Amino acid sequence: AQSVAQPEDQVNVAEGNPLTVKCTYSVSGNPYLFWYVQYPNRGLQFLLKYITGDNLVKGSYGFEAEFNKSQTSFHLKKPSALVSDSALYFCAVRDSDYGGSQGNLIFGKGTKLSVKP
Amino acid sequence: EAGVAQSPRYKIIEKRQSVAFWCNPISGHATLYWYQQILGQGPKLLIQFQNNGVVDDSQLPKDRFSAERLKGVDSTLKIQPAKLEDSAVYLCASSFTISRTVSYEQYFGPGTRLTVT
């Protein structure tokens, strides 16, 4: 069965410092991995995805994520956090070999990122 | 390009009443998804349409939930009768299409926040 774990409910970072939001996954085949961000009273916004190729993926707003197959992880990173990055971040996975629903994403429970001035 | 539209944004009903949500996907998107997001959790897929056909409704509580996308564009999700545990944000998303070899991003609407009292 597919699953996604975001082990931290909340991550606190000072503005200007690097940030990391952790995500690990479990799939039977090859993973397609995604990060979404959710601001209050807004829908989810796509940040970046890993399908294949380079393990370091760059996305919107200066975010990047590193795919690590041996550790089954896809951590979200940013070199210098901004107060405006404060939001809820969701990791999601789709099993490329899953014989059932195509396009069906499994989401983690979310990590609240708080960036203080 | 207009995003995914949803209405209403907020709804408060009493248990055992019925409620309907509407979604208009991004123009040209063949795939439409309805998700349920309970507070503190990630979105959970309820139903997925490809054009006007159902691809996956395995997690839809069919005794009380129904959804349709008659003309392959707009969609409605209905709950009848509602229970207290249905209190959640209902998110609609759309993507260009679905494919085993290409993973298209899902674009989310702002959601409908349902409170059942």
Coordinates of N, CA and C in Angstrom, one line a residue:
Chain A
A1 N 0.8 -1.2 0.0 CA 0.0 0.0 0.0 C 0.9 1.3 0.0
Q2 N 0.4 2.3 -0.6 CA 1.1 3.5 -0.7 C 0.9 4.3 0.6
S3 N 1.9 5.0 1.1 CA 1.8 5.9 2.2 C 2.8 7.0 2.2
V4 N 2.5 8.0 2.9 CA 3.4 9.2 3.1 C 3.5 9.5 4.5
A5 N 4.7 9.8 5.0 CA 4.8 10.2 6.4 C 5.5 11.6 6.5
Q6 N 4.9 12.5 7.2 CA 5.6 13.8 7.5 C 5.7 13.8 9.0
P7 N 6.9 13.5 9.5 CA 7.1 13.2 10.9 C 7.0 14.4 11.8
E8 N 7.0 15.6 11.3 CA 7.0 16.8 12.1 C 5.6 17.5 11.9
D9 N 4.9 17.8 13.0 CA 3.7 18.6 12.9 C 4.0 20.0 12.6
Q10 N 5.1 20.5 13.2 CA 5.5 21.9 13.0 C 7.0 22.1 12.9
V11 N 7.4 23.0 12.1 CA 8.8 23.4 11.9 C 8.9 24.9 12.2
N12 N 9.8 25.3 13.1 CA 10.0 26.7 13.4 C 11.4 27.1 12.9
V13 N 11.4 28.2 12.1 CA 12.7 28.7 11.6 C 12.7 30.2 11.7
A14 N 13.9 30.7 11.9 CA 14.1 32.2 11.9 C 14.3 32.6 10.4
E15 N 13.8 33.8 10.1 CA 13.9 34.3 8.8 C 15.4 34.4 8.4
G16 N 15.7 34.0 7.2 CA 17.0 34.1 6.7 C 17.8 32.8 6.9
N17 N 17.3 31.9 7.8 CA 17.9 30.6 8.0 C 17.4 29.6 7.0
P18 N 18.2 28.5 6.8 CA 17.7 27.5 5.9 C 16.6 26.7 6.5
L19 N 15.7 26.1 5.7 CA 14.6 25.3 6.3 C 14.6 23.9 5.6
T20 N 14.1 23.0 6.3 CA 13.9 21.6 5.8 C 12.6 21.1 6.4
V21 N 11.7 20.6 5.5 CA 10.5 19.9 5.9 C 10.6 18.5 5.4
K22 N 10.4 17.5 6.3 CA 10.7 16.2 6.0 C 9.5 15.4 5.5
C23 N 9.9 14.4 4.6 CA 8.8 13.5 4.0 C 9.5 12.2 3.7
T24 N 8.8 11.1 4.1 CA 9.2 9.8 3.7 C 8.0 9.1 3.1
Y25 N 8.3 8.1 2.2 CA 7.2 7.5 1.5 C 7.4 6.0 1.4
S26 N 6.3 5.4 1.0 CA 6.3 3.9 0.8 C 5.4 3.6 -0.4
V27 N 6.0 3.0 -1.4 CA 5.3 2.6 -2.6 C 5.8 1.2 -3.1
S28 N 5.1 0.5 -3.8 CA 5.6 -0.8 -4.3 C 6.4 -0.6 -5.6
G29 N 6.1 0.4 -6.4 CA 6.8 0.6 -7.6 C 7.7 1.9 -7.5
N30 N 7.9 2.6 -8.6 CA 8.6 3.8 -8.6 C 7.7 5.0 -8.2
P31 N 8.2 5.9 -7.4 CA 7.3 6.9 -6.9 C 7.3 8.2 -7.8
Y32 N 6.2 8.8 -7.9 CA 6.1 10.1 -8.4 C 5.8 11.0 -7.1
L33 N 6.6 12.0 -6.8 CA 6.6 12.7 -5.6 C 6.3 14.2 -5.8
F34 N 5.5 14.7 -4.9 CA 5.0 16.1 -5.0 C 5.1 16.8 -3.7
W35 N 5.2 18.2 -3.8 CA 5.0 19.0 -2.6 C 4.0 20.1 -3.0
Y36 N 3.1 20.3 -2.1 CA 2.1 21.3 -2.2 C 2.1 22.2 -1.0
V37 N 1.7 23.5 -1.1 CA 1.6 24.4 0.0 C 0.2 24.9 0.1
Q38 N -0.2 25.1 1.3 CA -1.6 25.6 1.6 C -1.6 26.8 2.5
Y39 N -2.0 27.9 2.0 CA -2.2 29.1 2.8 C -3.6 29.1 3.4
P40 N -3.8 29.8 4.5 CA -5.1 29.8 5.2 C -6.2 30.2 4.3
N41 N -7.3 29.4 4.3 CA -8.5 29.6 3.5 C -8.2 29.6 2.0
R42 N -7.2 28.9 1.6 CA -6.8 28.8 0.2 C -6.7 27.3 -0.1
G43 N -6.8 27.0 -1.4 CA -6.6 25.6 -1.8 C -5.1 25.3 -1.9
L44 N -4.8 24.1 -2.2 CA -3.4 23.7 -2.3 C -2.7 24.2 -3.6
Q45 N -1.5 24.7 -3.4 CA -0.7 25.2 -4.6 C 0.4 24.3 -4.9
F46 N 0.6 23.9 -6.1 CA 1.7 23.0 -6.5 C 3.1 23.7 -6.3
L47 N 4.1 23.1 -5.7 CA 5.4 23.6 -5.6 C 6.4 23.0 -6.5
L48 N 6.4 21.6 -6.5 CA 7.4 20.9 -7.3 C 7.1 19.5 -7.3
K49 N 7.7 18.8 -8.3 CA 7.5 17.3 -8.4 C 8.8 16.6 -8.8
Y50 N 8.9 15.4 -8.4 CA 9.9 14.5 -8.9 C 9.3 13.3 -9.6
I51 N 9.7 13.1 -10.9 CA 9.2 12.0 -11.7 C 10.3 11.1 -12.0
T52 N 11.4 11.6 -12.6 CA 12.6 10.8 -12.9 C 13.7 11.8 -13.1
G53 N 15.0 11.3 -13.2 CA 16.1 12.2 -13.6 C 16.8 12.7 -12.4
D54 N 17.3 13.9 -12.4 CA 18.1 14.5 -11.4 C 17.4 14.4 -10.0
N55 N 18.1 14.0 -9.0 CA 17.5 13.8 -7.7 C 17.1 15.2 -7.0
L56 N 17.8 16.2 -7.4 CA 17.5 17.5 -6.9 C 16.5 18.3 -7.8
V57 N 15.3 18.6 -7.3 CA 14.3 19.2 -8.0 C 14.1 20.6 -7.6
K58 N 14.0 21.5 -8.5 CA 13.8 23.0 -8.1 C 12.4 23.3 -8.5
G59 N 11.8 24.1 -7.6 CA 10.4 24.5 -7.8 C 10.1 25.9 -7.6
S60 N 8.9 26.3 -7.3 CA 8.4 27.6 -7.2 C 9.0 28.3 -5.9
Y61 N 9.1 29.6 -5.9 CA 9.4 30.4 -4.7 C 10.7 30.1 -4.1
G62 N 11.7 29.5 -4.8 CA 13.0 29.2 -4.3 C 13.1 27.9 -3.6
F63 N 12.0 27.1 -3.6 CA 12.0 25.8 -2.9 C 12.7 24.8 -3.8
E64 N 13.3 23.8 -3.2 CA 13.8 22.6 -3.8 C 13.6 21.4 -3.0
A65 N 13.7 20.2 -3.6 CA 13.5 19.0 -2.8 C 14.5 18.0 -3.4
E66 N 15.0 17.1 -2.5 CA 16.0 16.1 -2.9 C 15.3 14.7 -2.7
F67 N 15.3 14.0 -3.8 CA 14.8 12.6 -3.8 C 16.0 11.7 -3.4
N68 N 15.7 10.8 -2.4 CA 16.7 9.9 -1.9 C 16.1 8.5 -1.9
K69 N 16.4 7.7 -2.9 CA 15.7 6.4 -3.1 C 16.1 5.4 -2.0
S70 N 17.3 5.4 -1.5 CA 17.7 4.5 -0.5 C 17.1 4.8 0.8
Q71 N 16.8 6.0 1.1 CA 16.1 6.4 2.4 C 14.7 6.7 2.2
T72 N 14.2 6.4 1.0 CA 12.7 6.7 0.6 C 12.3 8.0 1.2
S73 N 13.1 9.1 0.9 CA 12.7 10.4 1.4 C 12.7 11.4 0.2
F74 N 11.9 12.5 0.5 CA 11.8 13.6 -0.4 C 11.6 14.9 0.4
H75 N 12.7 15.3 1.0 CA 12.6 16.5 1.9 C 12.6 17.8 1.1
L76 N 11.8 18.7 1.6 CA 11.7 20.0 1.0 C 12.7 20.9 1.7
K77 N 13.3 21.8 0.9 CA 14.3 22.7 1.4 C 14.3 24.0 0.8
K78 N 14.8 25.0 1.5 CA 15.0 26.4 1.0 C 16.2 27.0 1.7
P79 N 17.1 27.6 1.0 CA 18.3 28.1 1.6 C 18.1 29.2 2.6
S80 N 17.1 30.0 2.3 CA 16.9 31.2 3.2 C 15.4 31.5 3.3
A81 N 14.9 31.2 4.5 CA 13.4 31.3 4.7 C 12.9 32.7 4.8
L82 N 11.7 32.9 4.3 CA 11.0 34.2 4.4 C 9.8 34.1 5.3
V83 N 9.4 35.2 6.0 CA 8.2 35.1 6.8 C 7.0 34.7 6.0
S84 N 7.0 35.1 4.7 CA 5.8 34.8 3.8 C 5.8 33.3 3.5
D85 N 6.8 32.5 3.8 CA 6.8 31.1 3.6 C 6.0 30.4 4.6
S86 N 5.6 31.0 5.7 CA 4.8 30.4 6.7 C 3.4 29.9 6.1
A87 N 3.2 28.6 6.3 CA 2.0 28.0 5.6 C 2.1 26.5 6.0
L88 N 1.1 25.8 5.5 CA 1.0 24.3 5.7 C 1.5 23.6 4.4
Y89 N 2.5 22.7 4.6 CA 3.1 22.0 3.5 C 2.7 20.5 3.5
F90 N 2.3 20.1 2.3 CA 1.9 18.7 2.1 C 2.8 18.0 1.1
C91 N 3.3 16.8 1.5 CA 4.0 15.9 0.6 C 3.0 14.9 0.1
A92 N 3.1 14.5 -1.2 CA 2.2 13.5 -1.8 C 3.0 12.6 -2.7
V93 N 2.4 11.4 -2.8 CA 3.1 10.4 -3.6 C 2.1 9.7 -4.5
R94 N 2.5 9.3 -5.7 CA 1.7 8.5 -6.6 C 2.6 7.3 -7.0
D95 N 2.1 6.1 -6.9 CA 2.9 4.9 -7.3 C 2.7 4.8 -8.8
S96 N 3.9 4.9 -9.6 CA 3.8 4.8 -11.0 C 3.4 3.4 -11.5
D97 N 3.6 2.4 -10.6 CA 3.2 1.0 -11.0 C 1.9 0.6 -10.4
Y98 N 1.2 1.5 -9.8 CA -0.1 1.1 -9.1 C -1.1 0.8 -10.2
G99 N -1.6 -0.4 -10.1 CA -2.5 -0.8 -11.2 C -3.9 -0.2 -11.1
G100 N -4.2 0.5 -10.0 CA -5.5 1.0 -9.8 C -5.7 2.4 -10.4
S101 N -6.0 3.4 -9.6 CA -6.3 4.7 -10.1 C -5.1 5.4 -10.6
Q102 N -5.2 5.9 -11.8 CA -4.1 6.7 -12.4 C -4.2 8.1 -11.9
G103 N -3.1 8.7 -11.4 CA -3.2 10.1 -11.0 C -3.6 10.3 -9.6
N104 N -4.0 9.2 -8.9 CA -4.4 9.3 -7.5 C -3.2 9.6 -6.6
L105 N -3.3 10.7 -5.9 CA -2.2 11.1 -5.0 C -2.6 10.7 -3.5
I106 N -1.6 10.2 -2.8 CA -1.7 10.0 -1.4 C -1.0 11.1 -0.7
F107 N -1.7 11.8 0.2 CA -1.1 13.0 0.9 C -0.6 12.6 2.3
G108 N 0.4 13.3 2.8 CA 0.8 13.2 4.2 C -0.1 14.1 4.9
K109 N 0.0 14.1 6.3 CA -0.9 14.9 7.1 C -0.5 16.4 7.2
G110 N 0.6 16.8 6.6 CA 0.9 18.2 6.6 C 1.9 18.6 7.7
T111 N 2.7 19.6 7.4 CA 3.7 20.2 8.3 C 3.5 21.7 8.3
K112 N 3.2 22.2 9.5 CA 3.1 23.7 9.6 C 4.4 24.3 9.7
L113 N 4.7 25.2 8.8 CA 6.0 25.9 8.8 C 5.8 27.3 9.3
S114 N 6.5 27.7 10.4 CA 6.4 29.0 10.9 C 7.8 29.7 10.9
V115 N 7.8 30.8 10.1 CA 9.0 31.5 10.0 C 8.9 32.8 10.7
K116 N 9.8 33.0 11.7 CA 9.7 34.2 12.6 C 10.7 35.3 12.1
P117 N 10.3 36.6 12.2 CA 11.3 37.6 11.8 C 12.5 37.7 12.7
Chain B
E1 N -5.2 32.6 -17.1 CA -6.0 31.4 -17.1 C -6.7 31.3 -15.8
A2 N -8.1 31.1 -15.8 CA -8.8 31.0 -14.6 C -8.5 29.7 -13.9
G3 N -8.6 29.7 -12.6 CA -8.3 28.5 -11.8 C -9.6 27.7 -11.6
V4 N -9.5 26.7 -10.7 CA -10.6 25.9 -10.4 C -11.5 26.7 -9.5
A5 N -12.8 26.7 -9.8 CA -13.8 27.5 -9.1 C -14.7 26.5 -8.3
Q6 N -15.0 26.9 -7.0 CA -15.8 26.1 -6.2 C -16.8 27.0 -5.5
S7 N -18.0 26.5 -5.3 CA -19.0 27.2 -4.5 C -19.9 26.2 -3.8
P8 N -20.5 26.6 -2.6 CA -20.2 27.8 -1.9 C -18.8 27.7 -1.2
R9 N -18.3 28.8 -0.6 CA -17.0 28.7 0.1 C -17.3 28.2 1.6
Y10 N -18.4 28.5 2.1 CA -18.7 28.0 3.5 C -20.2 27.6 3.5
K11 N -20.4 26.5 4.3 CA -21.7 26.0 4.5 C -21.9 25.4 5.9
I12 N -23.0 25.8 6.6 CA -23.3 25.3 7.9 C -24.7 24.6 7.8
I13 N -24.7 23.3 8.1 CA -26.0 22.6 8.1 C -26.1 21.8 9.4
E14 N -27.4 21.3 9.6 CA -27.6 20.4 10.7 C -27.5 19.0 10.2
K15 N -27.2 18.1 11.2 CA -27.0 16.7 10.8 C -28.4 16.2 10.2
R16 N -28.2 15.3 9.3 CA -29.4 14.7 8.6 C -29.9 15.6 7.5
Q17 N -29.4 16.8 7.4 CA -29.7 17.6 6.2 C -28.9 17.2 5.0
S18 N -29.2 17.8 3.8 CA -28.5 17.5 2.6 C -27.7 18.8 2.2
V19 N -26.7 18.6 1.4 CA -25.9 19.7 1.0 C -25.2 19.3 -0.4
A20 N -25.0 20.3 -1.2 CA -24.4 20.1 -2.5 C -23.3 21.1 -2.7
F21 N -22.2 20.6 -3.3 CA -21.1 21.5 -3.7 C -20.9 21.5 -5.2
W22 N -20.4 22.6 -5.7 CA -20.2 22.7 -7.1 C -18.7 23.0 -7.5
C23 N -18.3 22.5 -8.6 CA -16.9 22.7 -9.0 C -16.8 22.9 -10.5
N24 N -16.1 23.9 -10.9 CA -15.8 24.2 -12.3 C -14.3 24.1 -12.5
P25 N -13.8 23.1 -13.2 CA -12.4 22.9 -13.4 C -11.8 23.9 -14.4
I26 N -10.5 23.8 -14.5 CA -9.8 24.6 -15.4 C -10.2 24.2 -16.8
S27 N -10.4 25.1 -17.7 CA -10.8 24.8 -19.1 C -9.9 23.8 -19.8
G28 N -10.4 22.8 -20.3 CA -9.6 21.8 -21.1 C -9.1 20.7 -20.2
H29 N -9.3 20.7 -18.9 CA -8.8 19.6 -18.0 C -9.8 18.5 -18.1
A30 N -9.3 17.3 -18.4 CA -10.2 16.2 -18.5 C -10.5 15.5 -17.2
T31 N -9.5 15.6 -16.3 CA -9.6 14.9 -15.0 C -10.0 15.8 -13.9
L32 N -11.0 15.3 -13.1 CA -11.5 16.1 -12.0 C -11.5 15.2 -10.7
Y33 N -11.1 15.8 -9.6 CA -11.0 15.1 -8.4 C -11.8 15.8 -7.3
W34 N -12.4 15.1 -6.4 CA -13.0 15.6 -5.2 C -12.2 15.0 -4.0
Y35 N -11.8 15.9 -3.1 CA -11.0 15.4 -1.9 C -11.8 15.9 -0.7
Q36 N -11.6 15.2 0.4 CA -12.1 15.6 1.7 C -10.9 15.8 2.6
Q37 N -10.8 17.0 3.2 CA -9.7 17.4 4.1 C -10.3 17.7 5.5
I38 N -10.1 16.7 6.4 CA -10.5 16.9 7.8 C -9.4 17.7 8.5
L39 N -9.8 18.5 9.4 CA -8.8 19.4 10.1 C -7.7 18.5 10.7
G40 N -6.5 19.0 10.4 CA -5.3 18.3 10.9 C -4.8 17.1 10.1
Q41 N -5.5 16.9 8.9 CA -5.1 15.8 8.1 C -4.9 16.3 6.6
G42 N -4.2 15.4 5.9 CA -4.1 15.7 4.5 C -5.3 15.4 3.7
P43 N -5.5 15.9 2.5 CA -6.6 15.6 1.7 C -6.7 14.1 1.3
K44 N -7.9 13.6 1.3 CA -8.2 12.2 1.0 C -9.1 12.2 -0.2
L45 N -8.7 11.4 -1.2 CA -9.5 11.4 -2.4 C -10.8 10.7 -2.2
L46 N -11.9 11.4 -2.7 CA -13.2 10.8 -2.6 C -13.6 10.1 -3.9
I47 N -13.4 10.9 -5.0 CA -13.8 10.4 -6.3 C -13.0 11.1 -7.4
Q48 N -12.7 10.4 -8.5 CA -12.0 10.9 -9.6 C -12.7 10.6 -10.9
F49 N -12.9 11.6 -11.7 CA -13.5 11.5 -13.0 C -12.5 11.7 -14.1
Q50 N -12.7 11.0 -15.2 CA -12.0 11.3 -16.4 C -13.1 11.6 -17.4
N51 N -13.1 12.8 -17.9 CA -14.2 13.3 -18.6 C -15.5 13.1 -17.8
N52 N -16.5 12.4 -18.3 CA -17.7 12.2 -17.5 C -17.8 10.8 -16.9
G53 N -16.7 10.0 -16.9 CA -16.7 8.7 -16.4 C -15.9 8.7 -15.1
V54 N -16.4 7.8 -14.2 CA -15.7 7.6 -12.9 C -14.5 6.7 -13.0
V55 N -13.3 7.2 -12.6 CA -12.1 6.3 -12.6 C -11.9 5.6 -11.3
D56 N -12.2 6.3 -10.2 CA -12.0 5.8 -8.8 C -13.0 6.4 -7.9
D57 N -13.8 5.6 -7.3 CA -14.7 6.1 -6.2 C -14.7 5.1 -5.0
S58 N -13.5 4.5 -4.8 CA -13.4 3.4 -3.8 C -13.5 4.0 -2.4
Q59 N -13.2 5.2 -2.2 CA -13.2 5.8 -0.8 C -14.4 6.7 -0.7
L60 N -15.4 6.7 -1.6 CA -16.6 7.5 -1.5 C -17.6 6.7 -0.6
P61 N -18.1 7.3 0.5 CA -19.2 6.6 1.2 C -20.5 6.7 0.5
K62 N -20.7 5.7 -0.3 CA -21.8 5.7 -1.3 C -23.2 5.7 -0.7
D63 N -23.3 5.3 0.6 CA -24.6 5.4 1.2 C -25.1 6.8 1.4
R64 N -24.1 7.7 1.4 CA -24.6 9.1 1.7 C -24.0 10.1 0.7
F65 N -22.9 9.8 0.1 CA -22.2 10.7 -0.8 C -22.5 10.3 -2.3
S66 N -22.7 11.3 -3.1 CA -22.8 11.0 -4.6 C -22.2 12.2 -5.3
A67 N -21.7 11.9 -6.5 CA -21.1 12.9 -7.3 C -21.4 12.6 -8.8
E68 N -21.4 13.7 -9.6 CA -21.6 13.5 -11.0 C -20.9 14.6 -11.8
R69 N -20.6 14.2 -13.0 CA -20.0 15.2 -14.0 C -20.6 14.9 -15.3
L70 N -21.8 15.3 -15.5 CA -22.6 14.8 -16.6 C -22.1 15.2 -18.0
K71 N -21.6 16.4 -18.1 CA -21.1 16.8 -19.4 C -19.6 16.9 -19.5
G72 N -18.9 16.3 -18.5 CA -17.5 16.2 -18.6 C -16.8 17.5 -18.2
V73 N -17.6 18.5 -17.7 CA -17.0 19.8 -17.3 C -17.2 20.0 -15.8
D74 N -18.3 20.7 -15.5 CA -18.7 20.9 -14.1 C -19.0 19.7 -13.4
S75 N -18.9 19.7 -12.0 CA -19.2 18.6 -11.2 C -19.9 19.0 -9.9
T76 N -20.8 18.2 -9.4 CA -21.4 18.4 -8.1 C -21.1 17.2 -7.2
L77 N -20.9 17.5 -6.0 CA -20.8 16.5 -4.9 C -21.9 16.7 -3.9
K78 N -22.6 15.7 -3.6 CA -23.8 15.8 -2.7 C -23.6 14.9 -1.5
I79 N -24.1 15.4 -0.4 CA -24.1 14.6 0.9 C -25.5 14.6 1.4
Q80 N -26.1 13.3 1.5 CA -27.4 13.2 2.0 C -27.7 11.9 2.7
P81 N -27.9 11.8 3.9 CA -27.9 12.9 4.9 C -26.6 13.1 5.5
A82 N -26.3 14.3 6.0 CA -25.0 14.6 6.5 C -24.9 14.1 8.0
K83 N -23.7 13.8 8.3 CA -23.3 13.4 9.7 C -22.3 14.4 10.3
L84 N -22.2 14.4 11.6 CA -21.2 15.3 12.2 C -19.8 15.1 11.7
E85 N -19.5 13.8 11.5 CA -18.1 13.6 11.0 C -17.8 14.0 9.6
D86 N -18.8 14.5 8.9 CA -18.6 15.0 7.5 C -18.1 16.5 7.6
S87 N -18.0 17.1 8.7 CA -17.4 18.4 8.8 C -16.0 18.4 8.3
A88 N -15.7 19.1 7.3 CA -14.4 19.1 6.7 C -14.4 20.2 5.6
V89 N -13.2 20.3 5.0 CA -13.1 21.1 3.7 C -13.1 20.2 2.6
Y90 N -14.0 20.5 1.6 CA -14.1 19.7 0.4 C -13.4 20.4 -0.7
L91 N -12.4 19.8 -1.2 CA -11.5 20.4 -2.3 C -11.8 19.7 -3.6
C92 N -11.9 20.5 -4.6 CA -12.0 20.1 -6.0 C -10.6 20.4 -6.7
A93 N -10.2 19.5 -7.5 CA -8.9 19.7 -8.2 C -9.1 19.2 -9.6
S94 N -8.3 19.7 -10.6 CA -8.4 19.2 -11.9 C -7.0 19.1 -12.5
S95 N -6.8 18.2 -13.4 CA -5.5 18.1 -14.1 C -5.8 17.8 -15.6
F96 N -4.8 18.1 -16.4 CA -5.0 18.0 -17.9 C -5.6 16.7 -18.3
T97 N -4.9 15.6 -17.8 CA -5.5 14.2 -18.1 C -4.7 13.3 -17.1
I98 N -4.9 12.0 -17.3 CA -4.1 11.0 -16.6 C -3.4 10.1 -17.5
S99 N -2.2 9.7 -17.0 CA -1.3 8.8 -17.8 C -0.4 8.0 -16.9
R100 N -0.1 6.8 -17.3 CA 0.8 6.0 -16.5 C 2.3 6.5 -16.6
T101 N 2.6 7.3 -17.7 CA 4.0 7.7 -18.0 C 4.2 9.1 -17.7
V102 N 3.2 9.9 -17.6 CA 3.3 11.4 -17.4 C 2.4 11.7 -16.2
S103 N 3.0 12.4 -15.2 CA 2.2 12.8 -14.1 C 1.9 14.3 -14.1
Y104 N 0.7 14.6 -14.5 CA 0.3 16.0 -14.6 C -0.1 16.6 -13.2
E105 N 0.3 17.8 -13.0 CA 0.0 18.4 -11.7 C -1.5 18.6 -11.5
Q106 N -2.0 18.5 -10.3 CA -3.3 18.8 -10.0 C -3.4 20.2 -9.5
Y107 N -4.4 20.9 -10.0 CA -4.7 22.3 -9.6 C -5.9 22.3 -8.7
F108 N -5.8 22.9 -7.5 CA -6.9 22.9 -6.5 C -7.7 24.2 -6.5
G109 N -9.0 24.0 -6.2 CA -9.8 25.1 -5.9 C -9.6 25.5 -4.5
P110 N -10.3 26.6 -4.1 CA -10.2 27.1 -2.7 C -10.9 26.3 -1.6
G111 N -11.8 25.4 -2.1 CA -12.4 24.5 -1.2 C -13.7 25.1 -0.6
T112 N -14.6 24.2 -0.1 CA -15.8 24.5 0.6 C -15.7 24.0 2.0
R113 N -15.8 24.9 3.0 CA -15.7 24.5 4.4 C -17.1 24.1 4.9
L114 N -17.3 22.8 5.2 CA -18.6 22.4 5.7 C -18.6 22.2 7.2
T115 N -19.5 22.7 7.8 CA -19.7 22.5 9.3 C -21.1 21.9 9.5
V116 N -21.1 20.7 10.1 CA -22.3 20.0 10.4 C -22.5 20.0 11.9
T117 N -23.7 20.6 12.3 CA -24.0 20.8 13.7 C -25.1 19.8 14.2

